[in-house]
Amino acid sequence: MSHARSEYEDFKTLAPDVYDLVLALGQAAAKAGMDKHLLELVKLRASQINGCAFCVQHHILLSERLGVPADKLNLVVVWREAPLFSARERAALAWTEALTLLPDGVSDDVYAEASAHFSEQELTYLTSAVASINVWNRFGAAYRWTPAERPKKADAAA
Amino acid sequence: MSHARSEYEDFKTLAPDVYDLVLALGQAAAKAGMDKHLLELVKLRASQINGCAFCVQHHILLSERLGVPADKLNLVVVWREAPLFSARERAALAWTEALTLLPDGVSDDVYAEASAHFSEQELTYLTSAVASINVWNRFGAAYRWTPAERPKKADAAA
Amino acid sequence: MSHARSEYEDFKTLAPDVYDLVLALGQAAAKAGMDKHLLELVKLRASQINGCAFCVQHHILLSERLGVPADKLNLVVVWREAPLFSARERAALAWTEALTLLPDGVSDDVYAEASAHFSEQELTYLTSAVASINVWNRFGAAYRWTPAERPKKADAAA
Amino acid sequence: MSHARSEYEDFKTLAPDVYDLVLALGQAAAKAGMDKHLLELVKLRASQINGCAFCVQHHILLSERLGVPADKLNLVVVWREAPLFSARERAALAWTEALTLLPDGVSDDVYAEASAHFSEQELTYLTSAVASINVWNRFGAAYRWTPAERPKKADAAA
Amino acid sequence: MSHARSEYEDFKTLAPDVYDLVLALGQAAAKAGMDKHLLELVKLRASQINGCAFCVQHHILLSERLGVPADKLNLVVVWREAPLFSARERAALAWTEALTLLPDGVSDDVYAEASAHFSEQELTYLTSAVASINVWNRFGAAYRWTPAERPKKADAAA
Amino acid sequence: MSHARSEYEDFKTLAPDVYDLVLALGQAAAKAGMDKHLLELVKLRASQINGCAFCVQHHILLSERLGVPADKLNLVVVWREAPLFSARERAALAWTEALTLLPDGVSDDVYAEASAHFSEQELTYLTSAVASINVWNRFGAAYRWTPAERPKKADAAA
């Protein structure tokens, strides 16, 4: 059974200008100095909500390379009920969920919490990260891109 | 009562690199030759779903300048029940709604219909338009940007 | 493609007694002196939610004849995020949405806001308007009545 | 604790013209010869969905007087899973639920099933019954009318 | 038309160890001294939400034997809007609904209300009752077990 | 900030009879010979849906000990879009989701798929596993039990 409708590589070939823009958009927050661990949690959570298997796998693997703790990766799916996330992470995740489930609106509470933990500029860049993963999710889920294979561990002898 | 949490202009100032990327992303589909009337309907519908008043007003005014028929602008909110939309428009609107309400998935039916009316490349660019308005909607709705005022009609004497 | 399952005219023929009652019910609020612009906004919003294309078109055309401002017609779909609606209009629209999406209940907040802006009698008549458009929507959406054509502008020479 | 926001009697006093119309609308289907047991099941189910305690109680008591079997009254809340309802009753209940939860649309399947069991005229009157209970539900739930007390059994000696 | 996918008796035969455990789980709360009328209301409401016709019928018949008032059985489906339920019953029903619709979470308000009316131990047993009916509902609704027939009234002469 | 309302240990103390029954219920499927990897995937997925952080952590740690592949643990949250799950696993996960989100019903398609991959007896035991994790989830999420700490890796010298 071929699961995918098309693949990540097809996107690059069919619309290279769009591909470059989306790639750049996804890097803007880190470039502006936002914490990479936080950005990975945010992108993983949005990808879970949006049902993009390619994106979940991509950000799991990237998070592992960046050293995001395993417990955070495993529990971000139920972060509201998991005490190991900091207040700042919770504010970012609540902002992420509200923006990802946008038709339900962004409440004053969620905005107040986000504003308490992030400067105006930080929140704008955080929003750009949420928006960018929402773009990738729309491509990855719509086309059902195949998740990347987990790279084999390096040989012990190497 | 001040309604807005911040304004469109603030976005430009706080994160000019992101602003430029999102602007370019929003123009890619038209540049690639997609029908502008269709793109406006798609962007208007996503903005209605996502509750972005700034974006609804922006695309209403732009649509009026482009000559999109008033009935289409008024009825796109209930397009499934309105016979004046063509099969191609309906396929694009169904694709738009599925991608905008992404957590509910993109069914094989919606994908088949979209693929029947758009080439692989067209559908990629259409997806970029849907993704880009979803980005704008996330900024506009989260910050509750004030909708632009409708420009006054030109003076009779002019 | 014939879209409709039956038409508005069929309703009148098949059950003239019901037709007359529903018509009368829809006129009660205006007869009791309620503001017609407000009633149109309320009926348009309910028709959008309920997906009745016939009703959306009907109340758009009627609103235009009554002189309801174009911005209000365009933005009522996202009225919560649009500052141009007055506090009284917002109270009426929140009441309308709660009653139209009734299985979710009518909260004390929505009731308090409605009671602050409308007398007991006004609110009863407003409720009758919401109820009546919900009746029309049930007929129009169930049978997928064809929206009326927009009347041609009168000839300049006429 | 007073639960109600106003009462059934207040409706009659505040807007007697509306009251009379809604009463007449609710009687149209029975007048046109529709089966009263079926109409009660339909009205009870809509009232359960819409959360109108006054209407649930009213139609339970009325159903008991009309001799609707107790099992049907108890199981109509889960009628899809309960084999005791006839195909005609199921078609009417599916039509009722679709019309009561209107924002979700009325599918071709539900319409086909309804059309298979009811003539065009019967379905119009059935729709009027669904619409009328939806009107009562909107008043009863919005104002949280107090359900009527169950009448005491007649004295044995009487 | 055979409605059921399998029957209650099949469960007992196919997995007798599970059957015995579920039966015992369902009796734990009453054994611990919880009020049987309250437990029936809770189990009836969960069964209505979960769409288990077998369970609705079972707990209706059991409630009747236990003497739960008819009005409570009829109105528990809209208990939020029905003033005849006591504060303690309302706290239990809100706890039941939150736990039955678990993906939506159990709010601090619902927990506070439950804790105000039940001791820690009582609430644990109440939770076991809610959990146990949710188990039965999962079997009964998944397999569409046929509801039991209402026993005939004993002969007057007997 | 203390997150938890009470803890796993409290459950054991307050209602030891219930605790023992739920424990036994959760072990029945493995005892009957069902594949433990599959049971862990099913329990993890239900716990994610129900928002039980304690249960997610418990079944992640247990799965790691049992050698369930990391990719399956990471992608089970989006299993519909992830090709690495077998047809049998997909049937079990679809059954699990339907039973966990029970108010939405268990469709004939989901039942047919489950019946194609599991014998009548296997499906009954699988259902017991889904039901049992739904019981644990109700306790764990309602009381917001603190997730267990990940055990430190054994000392190299040990």
Coordinates of N, CA, C and O in Angstrom, one line a residue, chain E residues 41-42 44-46 48-50 75-80 89-106 110 130 134, chain F residues 103 138:
Chain E
L41 N -29.1 7.2 38.5 CA -29.2 8.4 37.7 C -27.9 8.6 36.9 O -27.9 9.0 35.7
V42 N -26.8 8.4 37.6 CA -25.5 8.6 37.0 C -25.3 7.6 35.9 O -24.8 7.9 34.8
L44 N -27.6 6.0 34.2 CA -28.5 6.3 33.1 C -28.0 7.4 32.2 O -28.0 7.3 31.0
R45 N -27.5 8.5 32.8 CA -27.0 9.6 32.1 C -25.8 9.2 31.2 O -25.7 9.6 30.0
A46 N -24.9 8.5 31.8 CA -23.7 8.1 31.0 C -24.1 7.2 29.8 O -23.6 7.4 28.7
Q48 N -26.9 7.3 28.2 CA -27.6 8.1 27.2 C -26.5 8.8 26.3 O -26.5 8.8 25.1
I49 N -25.5 9.4 27.0 CA -24.4 10.0 26.3 C -23.6 9.1 25.4 O -23.3 9.4 24.2
N50 N -23.3 7.9 25.9 CA -22.6 6.9 25.1 C -23.4 6.2 24.1 O -22.8 5.4 23.3
L75 N -36.1 13.5 33.1 CA -35.5 14.8 32.9 C -34.0 14.7 33.1 O -33.3 15.7 32.9
V76 N -33.4 13.5 33.5 CA -32.0 13.5 33.7 C -31.2 13.8 32.4 O -30.1 14.3 32.4
V77 N -31.9 13.6 31.2 CA -31.2 13.9 30.0 C -31.0 15.4 29.8 O -30.1 15.8 29.0
V78 N -31.7 16.2 30.5 CA -31.6 17.7 30.5 C -31.4 18.2 31.9 O -31.9 19.3 32.2
W79 N -30.7 17.5 32.7 CA -30.6 17.8 34.2 C -30.1 19.2 34.4 O -30.5 19.8 35.4
R80 N -29.2 19.7 33.6 CA -28.7 21.1 33.9 C -29.8 22.1 33.9 O -29.7 23.2 34.6
E89 N -27.0 15.9 43.6 CA -27.2 15.2 42.4 C -26.6 15.9 41.2 O -26.0 15.3 40.3
R90 N -26.7 17.2 41.2 CA -26.1 18.0 40.1 C -24.6 17.9 40.1 O -23.9 17.8 39.1
A91 N -23.9 17.9 41.3 CA -22.5 17.7 41.4 C -22.1 16.3 40.8 O -21.1 16.2 40.1
A92 N -22.9 15.3 41.2 CA -22.6 14.0 40.7 C -22.8 13.8 39.2 O -22.0 13.2 38.5
L93 N -23.8 14.5 38.7 CA -24.1 14.4 37.3 C -23.0 15.2 36.5 O -22.6 14.8 35.4
A94 N -22.6 16.3 37.0 CA -21.5 17.1 36.3 C -20.2 16.3 36.3 O -19.5 16.3 35.3
W95 N -19.9 15.6 37.4 CA -18.7 14.8 37.5 C -18.9 13.6 36.5 O -17.9 13.3 35.7
T96 N -20.0 13.0 36.4 CA -20.3 11.9 35.5 C -20.1 12.4 34.0 O -19.5 11.7 33.2
E97 N -20.7 13.5 33.7 CA -20.6 14.0 32.3 C -19.1 14.3 31.9 O -18.7 14.0 30.8
A98 N -18.4 15.0 32.9 CA -17.0 15.3 32.6 C -16.2 14.0 32.4 O -15.4 14.0 31.4
L99 N -16.4 13.1 33.2 CA -15.7 11.8 33.1 C -16.1 11.0 31.9 O -15.3 10.3 31.3
T100 N -17.3 11.1 31.5 CA -17.8 10.4 30.3 C -17.3 11.0 29.0 O -17.0 10.3 28.0
L101 N -17.3 12.3 29.0 CA -16.8 13.1 27.9 C -15.3 13.5 28.1 O -14.9 14.6 27.9
L102 N -14.5 12.5 28.6 CA -13.2 12.8 29.1 C -12.3 13.6 28.3 O -11.6 14.5 28.8
P103 N -12.2 13.4 26.9 CA -11.2 14.2 26.2 C -11.4 15.7 26.4 O -10.5 16.4 26.1
D104 N -12.5 16.1 26.9 CA -12.7 17.6 27.1 C -12.2 18.0 28.5 O -12.2 19.2 28.8
G105 N -11.7 17.1 29.3 CA -11.1 17.4 30.6 C -12.1 17.5 31.7 O -13.3 17.5 31.5
V106 N -11.5 17.6 32.9 CA -12.4 17.7 34.1 C -12.0 19.0 34.8 O -10.9 19.2 35.4
V110 N -15.8 21.7 38.2 CA -16.5 20.5 38.4 C -15.9 19.7 39.5 O -16.7 19.1 40.3
V130 N -19.0 5.5 37.7 CA -19.0 6.2 36.4 C -18.1 5.4 35.4 O -18.4 5.1 34.3
N134 N -19.2 3.2 32.1 CA -18.4 3.5 30.8 C -17.9 2.2 30.2 O -17.8 2.1 29.0
Chain F
P103 N -19.2 8.6 22.4 CA -20.5 9.3 22.0 C -20.6 9.4 20.5 O -21.7 9.6 20.0
R138 N -9.8 7.7 33.4 CA -10.8 8.4 34.1 C -10.3 8.8 35.5 O -10.5 9.9 36.0

